[in-house]
Coordinates of C-alpha atoms and ligand atoms in Angstrom, one line a residue:
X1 CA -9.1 32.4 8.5
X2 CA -9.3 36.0 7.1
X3 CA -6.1 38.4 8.1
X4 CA -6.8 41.8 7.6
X5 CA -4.5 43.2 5.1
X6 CA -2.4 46.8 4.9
X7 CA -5.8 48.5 2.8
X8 CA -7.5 47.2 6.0
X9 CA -9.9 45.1 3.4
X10 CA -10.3 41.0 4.6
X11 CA -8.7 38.4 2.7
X12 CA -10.2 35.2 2.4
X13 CA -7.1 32.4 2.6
X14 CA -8.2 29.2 1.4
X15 CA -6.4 26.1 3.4
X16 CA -5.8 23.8 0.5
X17 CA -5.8 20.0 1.8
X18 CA -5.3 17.0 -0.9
X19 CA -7.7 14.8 0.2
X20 CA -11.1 14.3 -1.8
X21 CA -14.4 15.8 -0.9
X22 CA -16.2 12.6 -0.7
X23 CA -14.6 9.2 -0.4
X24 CA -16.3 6.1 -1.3
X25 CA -14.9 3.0 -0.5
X26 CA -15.7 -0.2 -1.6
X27 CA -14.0 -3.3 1.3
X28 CA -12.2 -1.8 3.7
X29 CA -10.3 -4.9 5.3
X30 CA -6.7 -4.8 6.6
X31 CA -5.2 -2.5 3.7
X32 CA -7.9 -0.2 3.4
X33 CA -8.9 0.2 7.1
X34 CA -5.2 1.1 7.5
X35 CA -4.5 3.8 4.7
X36 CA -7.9 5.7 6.0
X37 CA -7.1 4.9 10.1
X38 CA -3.7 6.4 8.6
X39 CA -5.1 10.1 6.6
X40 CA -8.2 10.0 9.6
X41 CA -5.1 11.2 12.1
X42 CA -3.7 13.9 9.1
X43 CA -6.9 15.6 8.8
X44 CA -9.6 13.9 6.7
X45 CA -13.1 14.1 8.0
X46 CA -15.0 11.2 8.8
X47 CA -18.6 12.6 7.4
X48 CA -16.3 12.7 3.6
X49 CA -16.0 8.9 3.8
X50 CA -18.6 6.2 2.8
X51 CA -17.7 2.8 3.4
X52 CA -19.0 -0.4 1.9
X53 CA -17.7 -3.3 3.7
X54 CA -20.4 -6.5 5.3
X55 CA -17.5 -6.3 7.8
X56 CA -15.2 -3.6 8.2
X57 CA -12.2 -3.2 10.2
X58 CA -11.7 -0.9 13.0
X59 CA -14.5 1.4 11.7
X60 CA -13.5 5.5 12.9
X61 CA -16.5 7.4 14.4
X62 CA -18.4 9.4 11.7
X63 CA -18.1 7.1 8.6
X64 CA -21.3 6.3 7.0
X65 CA -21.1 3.0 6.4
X66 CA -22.9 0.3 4.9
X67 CA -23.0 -3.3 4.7
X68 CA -23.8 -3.0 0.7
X69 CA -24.0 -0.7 -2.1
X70 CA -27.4 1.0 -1.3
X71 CA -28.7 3.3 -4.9
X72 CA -28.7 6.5 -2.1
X73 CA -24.9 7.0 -2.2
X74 CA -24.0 10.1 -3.7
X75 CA -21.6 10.3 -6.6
X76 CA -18.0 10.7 -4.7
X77 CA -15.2 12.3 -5.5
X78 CA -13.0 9.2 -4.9
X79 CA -13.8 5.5 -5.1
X80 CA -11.3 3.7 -3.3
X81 CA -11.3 -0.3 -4.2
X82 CA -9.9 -2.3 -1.1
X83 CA -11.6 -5.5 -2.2
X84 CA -10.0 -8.7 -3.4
X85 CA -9.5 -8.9 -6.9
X86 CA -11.5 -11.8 -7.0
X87 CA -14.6 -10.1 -5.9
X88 CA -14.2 -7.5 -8.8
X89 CA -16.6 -9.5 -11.5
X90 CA -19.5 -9.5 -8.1
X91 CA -18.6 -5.9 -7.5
X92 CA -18.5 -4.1 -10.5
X93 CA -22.2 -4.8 -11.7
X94 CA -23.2 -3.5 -8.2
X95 CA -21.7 -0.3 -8.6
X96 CA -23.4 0.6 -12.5
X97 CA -26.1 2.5 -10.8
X98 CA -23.8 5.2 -8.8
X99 CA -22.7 7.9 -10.8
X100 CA -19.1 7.7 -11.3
X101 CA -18.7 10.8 -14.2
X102 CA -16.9 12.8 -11.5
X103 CA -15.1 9.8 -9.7
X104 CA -10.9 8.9 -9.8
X105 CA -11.0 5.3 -9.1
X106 CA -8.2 4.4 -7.1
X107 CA -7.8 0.6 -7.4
X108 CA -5.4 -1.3 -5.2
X109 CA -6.5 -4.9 -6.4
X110 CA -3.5 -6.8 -7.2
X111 CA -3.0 -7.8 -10.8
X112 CA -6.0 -6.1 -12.5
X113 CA -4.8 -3.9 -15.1
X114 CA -6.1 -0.1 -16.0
X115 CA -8.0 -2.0 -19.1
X116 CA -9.8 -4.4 -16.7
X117 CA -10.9 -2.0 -14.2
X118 CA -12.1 0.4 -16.8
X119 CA -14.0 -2.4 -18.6
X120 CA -15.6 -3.4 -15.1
X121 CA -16.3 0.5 -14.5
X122 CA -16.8 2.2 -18.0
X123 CA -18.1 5.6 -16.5
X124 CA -15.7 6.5 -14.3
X125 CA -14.1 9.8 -15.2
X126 CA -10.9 8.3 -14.5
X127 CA -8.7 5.4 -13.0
X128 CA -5.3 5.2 -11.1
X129 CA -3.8 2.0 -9.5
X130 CA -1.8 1.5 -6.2
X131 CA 0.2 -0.6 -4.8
X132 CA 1.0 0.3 -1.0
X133 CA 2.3 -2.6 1.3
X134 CA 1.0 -3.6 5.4
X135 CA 3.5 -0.6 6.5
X136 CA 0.8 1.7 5.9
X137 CA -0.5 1.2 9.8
X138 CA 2.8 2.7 10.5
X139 CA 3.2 5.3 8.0
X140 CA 5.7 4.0 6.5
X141 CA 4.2 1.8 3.4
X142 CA 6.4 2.8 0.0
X143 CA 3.8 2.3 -2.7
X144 CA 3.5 2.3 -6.5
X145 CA 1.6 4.6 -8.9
X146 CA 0.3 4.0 -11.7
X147 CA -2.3 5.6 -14.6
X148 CA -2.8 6.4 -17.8
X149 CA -3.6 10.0 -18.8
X150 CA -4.2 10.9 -15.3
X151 CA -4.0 15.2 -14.9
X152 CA -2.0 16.6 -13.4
X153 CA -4.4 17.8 -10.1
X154 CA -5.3 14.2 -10.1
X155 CA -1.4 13.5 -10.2
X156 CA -0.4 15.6 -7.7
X157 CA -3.2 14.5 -5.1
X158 CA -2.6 10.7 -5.4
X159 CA 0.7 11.5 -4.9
X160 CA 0.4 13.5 -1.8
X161 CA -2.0 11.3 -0.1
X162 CA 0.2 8.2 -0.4
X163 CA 3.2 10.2 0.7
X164 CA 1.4 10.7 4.3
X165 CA 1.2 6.4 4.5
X166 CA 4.9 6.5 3.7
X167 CA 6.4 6.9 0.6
X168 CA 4.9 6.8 -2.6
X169 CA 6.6 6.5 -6.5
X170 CA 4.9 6.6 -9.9
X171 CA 5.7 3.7 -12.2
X172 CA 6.7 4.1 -15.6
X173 CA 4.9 1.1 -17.0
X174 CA 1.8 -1.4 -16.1
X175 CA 3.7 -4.6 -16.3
X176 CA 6.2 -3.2 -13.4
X177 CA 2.9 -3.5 -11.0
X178 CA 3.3 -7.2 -10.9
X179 CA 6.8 -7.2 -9.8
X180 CA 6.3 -4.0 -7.4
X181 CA 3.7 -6.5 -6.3
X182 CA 5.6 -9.3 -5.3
X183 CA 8.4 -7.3 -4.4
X184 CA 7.5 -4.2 -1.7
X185 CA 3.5 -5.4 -1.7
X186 CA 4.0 -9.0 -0.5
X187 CA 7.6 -8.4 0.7
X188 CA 7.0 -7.5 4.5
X189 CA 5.7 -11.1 4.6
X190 CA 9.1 -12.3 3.6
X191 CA 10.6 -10.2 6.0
X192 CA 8.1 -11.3 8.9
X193 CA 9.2 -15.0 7.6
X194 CA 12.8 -14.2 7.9
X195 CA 12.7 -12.5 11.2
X196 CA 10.9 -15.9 12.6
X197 CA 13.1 -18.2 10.7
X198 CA 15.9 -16.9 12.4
X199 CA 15.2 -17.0 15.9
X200 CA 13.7 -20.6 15.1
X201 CA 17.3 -21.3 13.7
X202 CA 19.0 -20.2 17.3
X203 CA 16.4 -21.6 18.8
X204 CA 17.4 -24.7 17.3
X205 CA 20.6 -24.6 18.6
X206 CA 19.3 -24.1 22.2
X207 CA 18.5 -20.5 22.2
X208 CA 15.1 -20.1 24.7
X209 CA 12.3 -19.3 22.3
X210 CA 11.6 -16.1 23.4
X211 CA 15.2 -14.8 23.8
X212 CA 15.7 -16.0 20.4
X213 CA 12.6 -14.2 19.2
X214 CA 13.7 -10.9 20.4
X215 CA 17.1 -10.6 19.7
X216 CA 16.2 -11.5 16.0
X217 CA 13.5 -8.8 16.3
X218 CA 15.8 -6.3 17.2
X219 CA 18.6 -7.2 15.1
X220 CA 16.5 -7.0 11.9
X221 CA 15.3 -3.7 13.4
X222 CA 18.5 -2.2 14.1
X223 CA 20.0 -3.1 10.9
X224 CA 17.1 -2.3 8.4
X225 CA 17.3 1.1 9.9
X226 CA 21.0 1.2 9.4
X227 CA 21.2 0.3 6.0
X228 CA 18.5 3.4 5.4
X229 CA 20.4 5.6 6.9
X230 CA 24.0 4.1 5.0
X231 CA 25.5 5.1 1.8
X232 CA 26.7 2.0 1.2
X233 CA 24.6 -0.6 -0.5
X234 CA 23.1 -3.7 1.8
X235 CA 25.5 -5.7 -0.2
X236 CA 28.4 -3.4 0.9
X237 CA 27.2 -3.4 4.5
X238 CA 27.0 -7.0 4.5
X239 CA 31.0 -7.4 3.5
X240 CA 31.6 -4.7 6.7
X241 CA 29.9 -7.4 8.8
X242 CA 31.8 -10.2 7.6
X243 CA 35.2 -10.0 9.4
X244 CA 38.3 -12.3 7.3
X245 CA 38.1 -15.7 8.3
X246 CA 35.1 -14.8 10.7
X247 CA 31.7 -16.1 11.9
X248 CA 29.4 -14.5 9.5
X249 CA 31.7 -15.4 6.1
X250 CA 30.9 -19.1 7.8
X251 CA 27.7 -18.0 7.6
X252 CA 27.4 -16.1 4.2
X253 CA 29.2 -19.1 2.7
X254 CA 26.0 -21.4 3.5
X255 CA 24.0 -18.5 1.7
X256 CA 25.8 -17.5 -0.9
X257 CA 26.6 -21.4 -2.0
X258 CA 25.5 -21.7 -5.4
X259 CA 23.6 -18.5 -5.1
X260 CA 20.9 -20.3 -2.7
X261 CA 19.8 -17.3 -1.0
X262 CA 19.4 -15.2 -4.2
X263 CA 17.8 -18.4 -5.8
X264 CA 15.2 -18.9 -3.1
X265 CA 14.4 -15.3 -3.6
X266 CA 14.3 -15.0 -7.3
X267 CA 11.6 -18.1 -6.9
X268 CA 9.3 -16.3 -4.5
X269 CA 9.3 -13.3 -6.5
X270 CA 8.5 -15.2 -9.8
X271 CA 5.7 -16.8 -8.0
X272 CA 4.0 -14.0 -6.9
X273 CA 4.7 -11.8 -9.7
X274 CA 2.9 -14.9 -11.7
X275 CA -0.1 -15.5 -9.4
X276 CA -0.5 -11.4 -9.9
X277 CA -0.7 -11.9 -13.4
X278 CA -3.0 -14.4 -13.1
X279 CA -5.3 -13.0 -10.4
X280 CA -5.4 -9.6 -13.0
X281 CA -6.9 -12.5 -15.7
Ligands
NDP301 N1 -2.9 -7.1 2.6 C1 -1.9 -6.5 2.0 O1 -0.8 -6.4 2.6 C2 -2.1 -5.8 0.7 C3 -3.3 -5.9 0.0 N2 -3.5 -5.3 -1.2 C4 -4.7 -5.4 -1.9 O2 -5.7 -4.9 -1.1 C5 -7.0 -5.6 -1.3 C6 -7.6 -6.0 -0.1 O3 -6.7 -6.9 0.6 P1 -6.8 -7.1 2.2 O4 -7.1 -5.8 2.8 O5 -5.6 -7.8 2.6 O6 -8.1 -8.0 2.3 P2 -9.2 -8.1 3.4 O7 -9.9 -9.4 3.2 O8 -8.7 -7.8 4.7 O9 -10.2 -6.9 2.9 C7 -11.2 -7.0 2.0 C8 -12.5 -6.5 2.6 O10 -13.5 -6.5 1.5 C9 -14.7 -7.0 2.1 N3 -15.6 -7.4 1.1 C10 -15.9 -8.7 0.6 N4 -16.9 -8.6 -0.3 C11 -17.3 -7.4 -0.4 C12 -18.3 -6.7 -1.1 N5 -19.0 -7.4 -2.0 N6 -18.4 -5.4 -1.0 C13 -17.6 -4.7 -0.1 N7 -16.7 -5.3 0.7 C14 -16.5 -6.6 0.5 C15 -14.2 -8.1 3.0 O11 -15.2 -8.5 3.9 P3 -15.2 -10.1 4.5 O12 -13.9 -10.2 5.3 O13 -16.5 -10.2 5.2 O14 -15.1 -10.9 3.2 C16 -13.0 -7.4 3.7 O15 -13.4 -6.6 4.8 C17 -6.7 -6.7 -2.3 O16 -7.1 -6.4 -3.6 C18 -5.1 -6.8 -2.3 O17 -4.6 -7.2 -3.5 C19 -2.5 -4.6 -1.8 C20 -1.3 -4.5 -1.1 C21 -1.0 -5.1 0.1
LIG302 O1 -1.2 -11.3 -1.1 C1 -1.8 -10.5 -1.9 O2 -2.4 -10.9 -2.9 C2 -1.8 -9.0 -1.5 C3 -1.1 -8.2 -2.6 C4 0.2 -7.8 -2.1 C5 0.1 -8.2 -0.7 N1 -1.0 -8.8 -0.4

């Protein structure tokens, strides 16, 4: 665009946009495939993106891609790592021969720390980890920062791409990934548990299967939105619901016995916080 101004003279406006000039990514299954189906609709182009996948999801018109790392890929601006962190130790070696001075290596492997990725990838002018969750199709992941001596440019560009997929919040220190992990990155499974649990529960009772299905759908729905939109805390919420002497205390008295419900929880979370500990290992 070039307005004139009031000397008559053209002025060139530059329209700044946060995404990089060249993205390469490296396994673009269900997580990555969504976070680039997700900034394809806000405006990044196609021709920017290389993707190295044998078999990539949903692949968007334009995107070079290739089935593995060929030594004719340019040196990108981003390098995007959507594999599994097992596949790092196979991946990394792969990768020596593209020049990665220039690159921000954006890593979203569960468990594998700054010091592991940089070890893996020693050239690479910089590293920053993620940690988004499966609401990224909907733009609505939240997901975690993190780096170590990142810029500020860099900063401010991780930080505005992961806002389009959602939210997005840096973390103070590494060892918070693993719980962020098993927290908001595994958690919609728990939820997706829960929902079915519960309309398996009515079901139970004699509930048809579908019925069931649905209202439990909508319910969890209805109420997740509500306690977004609340100033009172879930916990708070939950004591509105509960009428004295009523059918959900019956209920949150099965829950609450002996703190099952938060026990169960405090389980899972331990468990996946551990297994991300050991997958970064
Ligand atoms: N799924 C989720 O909800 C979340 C996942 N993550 C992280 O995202 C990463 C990917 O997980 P997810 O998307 O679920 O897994 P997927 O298996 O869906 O994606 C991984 C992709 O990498 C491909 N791949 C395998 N080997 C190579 C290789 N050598 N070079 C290039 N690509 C390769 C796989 O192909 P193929 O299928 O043929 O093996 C697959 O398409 C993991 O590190 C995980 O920790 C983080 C947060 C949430
Ligand atoms: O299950 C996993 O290991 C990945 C990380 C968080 C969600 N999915």
């Amino acid at each position: 665009m070039r307005p004139s101004t009031s000397s008559g003279q053209t002025e060139v406006v530059r329209v700044t946009h946060p995404f990089p000039q060249s993205l390469l990514v490296i396994g673009s299954g269900n997580m990555a495939g969504a976070m680039l189906r997700g900034w394809f609709a806000q405006g990044l182009d196609p021709a920017s993106v290389t993707v190295v996948d044998p078999s990539p999801r949903d692949l968007s018109a334009g995107v070079r891609h290739l089935t593995g790392i060929a030594p004719d890929i340019a040196p990108p601006d981003w390098l995007l790592l959507g594999i599994k962190p097992q596949m790092l130790g196979d991946v990394a070696p792969q990768l020596a021969g593209i020049d990665l001075s220039q690159a921000l290596v954006v890593s979203m492997l569960a468990g594998v720390e700054c010091s592991g990725l940089r070890a893996a990838l020693p050239s690479a002018r910089a590293i920053a980890r993620i940690m988004p969750n499966m609401a990224v199709s909907i733009g609505q992941s939240v997901t975690a920062l993190y780096a170590e001596g990142l810029g500020e440019a860099d900063r401010d560009r991780l930080e505005s791409l992961f806002a389009m997929l959602g939210t997005a919040e840096w973390l103070a220190d590494e060892s918070q990934m693993h719980l962020v992990t098993a927290l908001s990155g595994s958690g919609p499974a728990y939820l997706f548990r829960f929902i079915d649990s519960l309309g398996k529960a009515a079901e139970g009772l004699g509930m048809p299967a579908d019925q069931a299905a649905r209202f439990a759908m909508a319910m969890v729905r209805g109420s997740a939105e509500l306690a977004h939109r609340s100033d009172e805390t879930p916990a708070q919420l939950a004591e509105r619901v509960a009428s004295p002497g009523g059918t959900t205390r019956a209920a949150l008295n099965v829950l609450d016995a002996d703190a099952a419900l938060d026990r169960l929880l405090a389980e899972a979370v331990d468990a996946a916080a551990k297994r991300s500990v050991e997958l970064g290992q």
